[in-house]
mmCIF file of C-alpha atoms in Angstrom:
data_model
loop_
_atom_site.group_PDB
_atom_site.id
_atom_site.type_symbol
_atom_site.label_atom_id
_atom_site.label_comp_id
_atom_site.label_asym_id
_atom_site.label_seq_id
_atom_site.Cartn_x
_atom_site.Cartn_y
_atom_site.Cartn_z
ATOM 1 C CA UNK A 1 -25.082 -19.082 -65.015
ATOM 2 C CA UNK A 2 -21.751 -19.536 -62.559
ATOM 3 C CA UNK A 3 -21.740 -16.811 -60.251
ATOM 4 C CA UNK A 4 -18.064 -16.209 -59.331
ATOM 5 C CA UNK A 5 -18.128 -15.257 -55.375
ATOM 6 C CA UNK A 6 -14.308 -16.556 -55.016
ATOM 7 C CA UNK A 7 -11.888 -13.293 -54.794
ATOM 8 C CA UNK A 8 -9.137 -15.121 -56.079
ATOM 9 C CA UNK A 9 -11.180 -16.995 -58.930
ATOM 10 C CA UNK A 10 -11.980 -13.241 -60.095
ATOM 11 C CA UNK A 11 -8.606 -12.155 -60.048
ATOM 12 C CA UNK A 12 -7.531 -15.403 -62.318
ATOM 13 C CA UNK A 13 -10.478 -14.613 -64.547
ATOM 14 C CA UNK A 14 -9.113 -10.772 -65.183
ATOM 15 C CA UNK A 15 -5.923 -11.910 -65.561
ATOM 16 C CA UNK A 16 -7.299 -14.699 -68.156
ATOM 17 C CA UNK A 17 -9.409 -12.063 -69.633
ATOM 18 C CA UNK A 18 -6.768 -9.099 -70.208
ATOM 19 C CA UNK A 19 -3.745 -11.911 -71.389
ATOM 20 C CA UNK A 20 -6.601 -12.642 -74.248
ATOM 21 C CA UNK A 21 -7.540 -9.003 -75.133
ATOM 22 C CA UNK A 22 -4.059 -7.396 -74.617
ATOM 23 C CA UNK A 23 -5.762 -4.195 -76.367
ATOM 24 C CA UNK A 24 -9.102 -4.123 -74.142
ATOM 25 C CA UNK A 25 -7.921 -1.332 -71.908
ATOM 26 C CA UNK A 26 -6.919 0.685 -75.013
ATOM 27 C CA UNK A 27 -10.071 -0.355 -76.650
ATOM 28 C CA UNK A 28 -12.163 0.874 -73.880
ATOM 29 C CA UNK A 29 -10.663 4.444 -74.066
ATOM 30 C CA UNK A 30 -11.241 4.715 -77.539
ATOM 31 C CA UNK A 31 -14.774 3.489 -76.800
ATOM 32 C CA UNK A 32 -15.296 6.300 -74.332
ATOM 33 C CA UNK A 33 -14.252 8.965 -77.149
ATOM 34 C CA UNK A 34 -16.305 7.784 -79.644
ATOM 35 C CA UNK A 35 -19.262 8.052 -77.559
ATOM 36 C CA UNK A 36 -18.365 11.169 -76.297
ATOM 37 C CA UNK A 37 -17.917 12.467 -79.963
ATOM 38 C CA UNK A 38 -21.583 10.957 -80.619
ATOM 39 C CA UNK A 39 -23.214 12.062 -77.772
ATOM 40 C CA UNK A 40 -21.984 15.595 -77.915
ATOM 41 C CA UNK A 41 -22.995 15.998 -81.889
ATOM 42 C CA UNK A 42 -26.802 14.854 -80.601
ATOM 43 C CA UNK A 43 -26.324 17.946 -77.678
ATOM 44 C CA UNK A 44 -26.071 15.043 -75.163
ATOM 45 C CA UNK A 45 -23.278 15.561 -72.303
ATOM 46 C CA UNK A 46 -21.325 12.850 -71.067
ATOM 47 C CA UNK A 47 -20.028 11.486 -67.504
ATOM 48 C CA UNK A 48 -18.212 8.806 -66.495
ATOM 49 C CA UNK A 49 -18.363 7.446 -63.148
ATOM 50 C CA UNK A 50 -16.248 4.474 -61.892
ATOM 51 C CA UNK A 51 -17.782 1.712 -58.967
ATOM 52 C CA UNK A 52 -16.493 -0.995 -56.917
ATOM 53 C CA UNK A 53 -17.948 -3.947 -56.978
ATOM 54 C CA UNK A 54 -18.880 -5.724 -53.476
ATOM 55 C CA UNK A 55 -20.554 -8.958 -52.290
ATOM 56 C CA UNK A 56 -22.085 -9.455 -48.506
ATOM 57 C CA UNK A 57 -21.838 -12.449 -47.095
ATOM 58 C CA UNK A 58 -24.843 -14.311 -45.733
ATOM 59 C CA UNK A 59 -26.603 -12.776 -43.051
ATOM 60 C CA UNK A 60 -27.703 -15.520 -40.996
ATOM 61 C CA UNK A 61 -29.489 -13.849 -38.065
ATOM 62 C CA UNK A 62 -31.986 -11.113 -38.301
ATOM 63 C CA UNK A 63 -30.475 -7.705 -38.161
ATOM 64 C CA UNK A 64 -30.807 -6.215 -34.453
ATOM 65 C CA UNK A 65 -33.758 -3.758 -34.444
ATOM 66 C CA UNK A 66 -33.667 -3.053 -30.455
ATOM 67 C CA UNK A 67 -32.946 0.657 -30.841
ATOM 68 C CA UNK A 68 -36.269 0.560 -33.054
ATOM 69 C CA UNK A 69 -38.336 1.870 -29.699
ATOM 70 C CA UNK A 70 -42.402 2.013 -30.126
ATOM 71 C CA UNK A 71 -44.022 2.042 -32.982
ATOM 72 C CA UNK A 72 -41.775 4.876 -34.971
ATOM 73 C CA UNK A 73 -39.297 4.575 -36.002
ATOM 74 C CA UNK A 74 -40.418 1.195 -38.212
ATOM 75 C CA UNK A 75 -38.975 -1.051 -40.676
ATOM 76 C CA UNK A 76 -41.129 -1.784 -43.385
ATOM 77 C CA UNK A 77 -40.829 -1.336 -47.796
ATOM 78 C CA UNK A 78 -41.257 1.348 -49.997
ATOM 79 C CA UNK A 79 -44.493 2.148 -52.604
ATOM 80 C CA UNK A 80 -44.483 3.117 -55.799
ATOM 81 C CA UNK A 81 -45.598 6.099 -54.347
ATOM 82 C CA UNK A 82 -42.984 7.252 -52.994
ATOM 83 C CA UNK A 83 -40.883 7.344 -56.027
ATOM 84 C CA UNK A 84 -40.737 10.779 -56.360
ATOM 85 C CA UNK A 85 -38.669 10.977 -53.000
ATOM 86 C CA UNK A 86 -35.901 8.858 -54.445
ATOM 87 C CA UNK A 87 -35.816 10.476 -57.913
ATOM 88 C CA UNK A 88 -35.120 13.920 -56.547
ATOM 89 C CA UNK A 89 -32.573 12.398 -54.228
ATOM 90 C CA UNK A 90 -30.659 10.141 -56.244
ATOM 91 C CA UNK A 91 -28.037 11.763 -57.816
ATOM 92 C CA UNK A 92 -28.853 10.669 -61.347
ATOM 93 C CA UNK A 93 -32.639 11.403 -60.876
ATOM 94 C CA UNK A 94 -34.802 14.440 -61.240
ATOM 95 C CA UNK A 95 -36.512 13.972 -64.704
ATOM 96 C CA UNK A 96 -39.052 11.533 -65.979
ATOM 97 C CA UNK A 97 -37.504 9.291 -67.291
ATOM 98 C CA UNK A 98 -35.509 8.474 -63.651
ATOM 99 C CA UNK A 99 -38.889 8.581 -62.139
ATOM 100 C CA UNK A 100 -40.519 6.190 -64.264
ATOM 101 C CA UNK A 101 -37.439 4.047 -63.566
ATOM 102 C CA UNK A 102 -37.405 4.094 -59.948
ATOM 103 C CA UNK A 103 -41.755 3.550 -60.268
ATOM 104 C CA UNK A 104 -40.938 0.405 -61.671
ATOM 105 C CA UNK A 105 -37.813 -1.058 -59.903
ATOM 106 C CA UNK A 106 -39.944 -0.590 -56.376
ATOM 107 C CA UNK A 107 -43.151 -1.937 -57.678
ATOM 108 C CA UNK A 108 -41.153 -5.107 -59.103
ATOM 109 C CA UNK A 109 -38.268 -5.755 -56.298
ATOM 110 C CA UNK A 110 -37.721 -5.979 -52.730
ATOM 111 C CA UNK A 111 -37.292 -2.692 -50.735
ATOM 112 C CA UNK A 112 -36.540 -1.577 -47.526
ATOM 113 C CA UNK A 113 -37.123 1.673 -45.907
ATOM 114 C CA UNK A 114 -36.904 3.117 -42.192
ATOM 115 C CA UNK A 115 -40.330 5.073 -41.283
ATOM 116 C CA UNK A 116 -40.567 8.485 -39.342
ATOM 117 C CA UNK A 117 -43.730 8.946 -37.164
ATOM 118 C CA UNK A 118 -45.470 10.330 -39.933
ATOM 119 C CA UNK A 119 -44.854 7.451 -42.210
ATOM 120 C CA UNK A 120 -42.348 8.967 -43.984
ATOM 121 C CA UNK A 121 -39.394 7.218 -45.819
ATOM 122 C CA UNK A 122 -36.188 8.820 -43.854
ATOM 123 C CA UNK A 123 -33.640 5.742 -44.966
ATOM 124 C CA UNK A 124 -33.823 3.194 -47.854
ATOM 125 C CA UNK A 125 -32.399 0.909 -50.293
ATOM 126 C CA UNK A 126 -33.619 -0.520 -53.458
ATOM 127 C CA UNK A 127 -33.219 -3.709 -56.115
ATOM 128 C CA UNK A 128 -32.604 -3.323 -60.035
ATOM 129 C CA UNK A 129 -33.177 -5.553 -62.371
ATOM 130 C CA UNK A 130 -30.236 -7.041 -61.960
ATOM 131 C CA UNK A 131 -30.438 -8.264 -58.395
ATOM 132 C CA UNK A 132 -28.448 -5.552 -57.076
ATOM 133 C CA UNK A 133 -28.812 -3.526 -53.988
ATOM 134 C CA UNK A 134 -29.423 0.072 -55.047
ATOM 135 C CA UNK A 135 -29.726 3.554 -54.090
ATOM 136 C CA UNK A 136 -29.321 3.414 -50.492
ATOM 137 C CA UNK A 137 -29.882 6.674 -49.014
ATOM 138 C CA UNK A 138 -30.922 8.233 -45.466
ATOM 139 C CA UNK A 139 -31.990 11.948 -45.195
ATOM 140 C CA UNK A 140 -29.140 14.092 -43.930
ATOM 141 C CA UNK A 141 -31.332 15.058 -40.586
ATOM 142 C CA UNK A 142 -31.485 11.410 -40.062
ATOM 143 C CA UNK A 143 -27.749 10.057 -40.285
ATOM 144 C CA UNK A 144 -25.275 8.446 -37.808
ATOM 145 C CA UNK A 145 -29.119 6.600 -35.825
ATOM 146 C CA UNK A 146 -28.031 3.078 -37.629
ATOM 147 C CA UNK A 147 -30.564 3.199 -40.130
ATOM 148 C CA UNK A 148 -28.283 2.560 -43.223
ATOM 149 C CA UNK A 149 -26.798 -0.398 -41.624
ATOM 150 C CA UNK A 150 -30.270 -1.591 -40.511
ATOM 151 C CA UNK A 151 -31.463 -1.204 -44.068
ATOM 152 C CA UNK A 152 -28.778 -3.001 -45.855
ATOM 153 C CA UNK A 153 -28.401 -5.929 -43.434
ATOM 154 C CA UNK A 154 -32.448 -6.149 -43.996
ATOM 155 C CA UNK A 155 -32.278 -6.181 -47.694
ATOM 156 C CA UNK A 156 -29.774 -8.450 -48.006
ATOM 157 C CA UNK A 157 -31.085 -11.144 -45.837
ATOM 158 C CA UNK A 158 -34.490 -10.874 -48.046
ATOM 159 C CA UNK A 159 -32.457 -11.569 -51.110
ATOM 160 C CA UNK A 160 -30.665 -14.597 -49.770
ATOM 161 C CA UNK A 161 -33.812 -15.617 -48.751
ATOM 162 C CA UNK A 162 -35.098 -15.719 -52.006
ATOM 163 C CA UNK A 163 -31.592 -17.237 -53.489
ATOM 164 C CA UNK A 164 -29.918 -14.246 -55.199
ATOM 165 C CA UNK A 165 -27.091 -13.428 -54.071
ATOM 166 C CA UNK A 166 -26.770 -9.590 -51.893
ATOM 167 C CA UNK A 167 -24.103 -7.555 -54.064
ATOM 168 C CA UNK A 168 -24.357 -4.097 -54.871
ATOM 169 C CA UNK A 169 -22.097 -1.493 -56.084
ATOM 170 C CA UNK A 170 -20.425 1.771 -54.581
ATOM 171 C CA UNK A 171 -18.937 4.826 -56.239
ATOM 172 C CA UNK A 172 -15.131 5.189 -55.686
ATOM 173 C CA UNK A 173 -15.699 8.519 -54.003
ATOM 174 C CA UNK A 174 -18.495 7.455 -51.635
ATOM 175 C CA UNK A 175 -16.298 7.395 -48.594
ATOM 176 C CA UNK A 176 -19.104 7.081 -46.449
ATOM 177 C CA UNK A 177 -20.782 4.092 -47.701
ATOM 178 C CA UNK A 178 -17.177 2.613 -48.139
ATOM 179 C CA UNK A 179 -16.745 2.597 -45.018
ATOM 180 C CA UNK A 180 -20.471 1.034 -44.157
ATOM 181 C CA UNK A 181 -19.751 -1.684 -46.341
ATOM 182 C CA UNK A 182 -16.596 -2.314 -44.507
ATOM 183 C CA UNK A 183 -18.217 -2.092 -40.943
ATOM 184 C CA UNK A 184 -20.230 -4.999 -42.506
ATOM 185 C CA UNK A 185 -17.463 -6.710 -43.800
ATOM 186 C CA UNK A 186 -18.722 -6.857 -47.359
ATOM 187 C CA UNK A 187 -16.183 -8.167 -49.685
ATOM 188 C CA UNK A 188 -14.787 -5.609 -52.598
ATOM 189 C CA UNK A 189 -14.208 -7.921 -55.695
ATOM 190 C CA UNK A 190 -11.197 -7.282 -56.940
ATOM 191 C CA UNK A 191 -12.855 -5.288 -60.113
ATOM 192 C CA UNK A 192 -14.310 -2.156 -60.585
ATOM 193 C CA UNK A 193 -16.934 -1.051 -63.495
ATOM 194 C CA UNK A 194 -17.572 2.132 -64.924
ATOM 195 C CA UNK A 195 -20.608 3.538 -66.559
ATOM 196 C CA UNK A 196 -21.592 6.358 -69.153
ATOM 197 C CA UNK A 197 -24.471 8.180 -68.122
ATOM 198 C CA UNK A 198 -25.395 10.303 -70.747
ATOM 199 C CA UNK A 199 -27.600 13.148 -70.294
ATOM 200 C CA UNK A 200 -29.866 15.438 -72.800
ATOM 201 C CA UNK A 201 -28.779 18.932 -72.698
ATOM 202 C CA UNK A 202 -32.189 20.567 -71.897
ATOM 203 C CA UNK A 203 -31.651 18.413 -68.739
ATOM 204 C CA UNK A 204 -28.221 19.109 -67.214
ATOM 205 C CA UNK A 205 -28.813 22.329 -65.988
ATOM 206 C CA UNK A 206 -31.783 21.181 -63.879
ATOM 207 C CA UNK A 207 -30.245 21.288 -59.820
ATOM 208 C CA UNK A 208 -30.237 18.102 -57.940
ATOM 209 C CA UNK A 209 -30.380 17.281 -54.444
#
């Protein structure tokens, strides 16, 4: 399989794409209603959410870990364990199914987390099955140390190391890690996706964090 890092060879490959399927973008919104229609007649409700796609380049030198003092904080990986933390803090989490999801994308990818003095997770980032970084997160009590930046320079050097490349994905409104992924100078392709996440009723009134 090619994988298209080029900015411009993306661009040429949209424009390629949308000069072919002059009715895509239509076809997509009709796509959208008809699952909507379906999903609401099986008492499912239905949310769209738009990302941006973005590529890091290679991270040649190990990320600096100086402000790491003693033992604690430590940089280390998440267990399966510790799935329960990430399903009631990802946004699309807190049911079983979620669980079982993040169980298996931590015992079957690389992770990286930021350890307290208790051993507790207090920042992290994961791998799906599609080789992209995932669910980064740091406890509000624990922002603004450098522990996001830490853990995404980390994770991304362990996937180059093992020849995928680091992309991940970031939702439009995430302002915050926008504006990490620019400090790193991450590269936003110049597409976007968007996904349907459709929920069971019994389900969407349960709070998340």
């Amino acid at each position: 399989m090619l994988v298209l890092n080029c900015s411009t060879k993306l661009l040429i490959l949209e424009k390629m794409l949308k000069s072919c399927f002059p009715e895509s973008l239509k076809l997509q919104s009709e796509l959208y209603d008809v699952s909507k229609a379906v999903a609401n007649s099986k008492q499912f409700n239905v949310k769209l959410t738009s990302f941006k796609a973005v590529h890091l380049s290679p991270v040649s030198t190990l990320p600096d870990t100086s402000f790491l003092k003693g033992p604690f904080p430590r940089l280390t990986y998440l267990s399966v364990a510790e799935a329960d933390l990430l399903n009631r803090t990802w946004s699309r989490g807190g049911n079983e199914q979620c669980l079982r999801y993040i169980a298996n994308l931590i015992a079957c990818f690389p992770s990286v987390c930021v350890r307290d003095e208790k051993g507790n997770p207090v920042s992290w980032s994961i791998t799906d099955q599609f080789a992209t970084i995932c669910h980064g997160y740091t406890l509000p009590e624990h922002r603004r140390k450098g522990y996001s930046r830490l853990v995404a320079l980390t994770l991304a050097r362990k996937l180059q190391s093992r020849g995928f490349p680091s992309q991940g994905n970031v939702l439009d409104d995430n302002t915050a890690s926008i504006s990490l992924l620019k400090s790193l100078h991450a590269e936003f392709l110049p597409c976007c996706f968007h996904r349907l996440i459709l929920t069971p009723a019994t389900f969407s009134g349960l709070p998340h964090l």
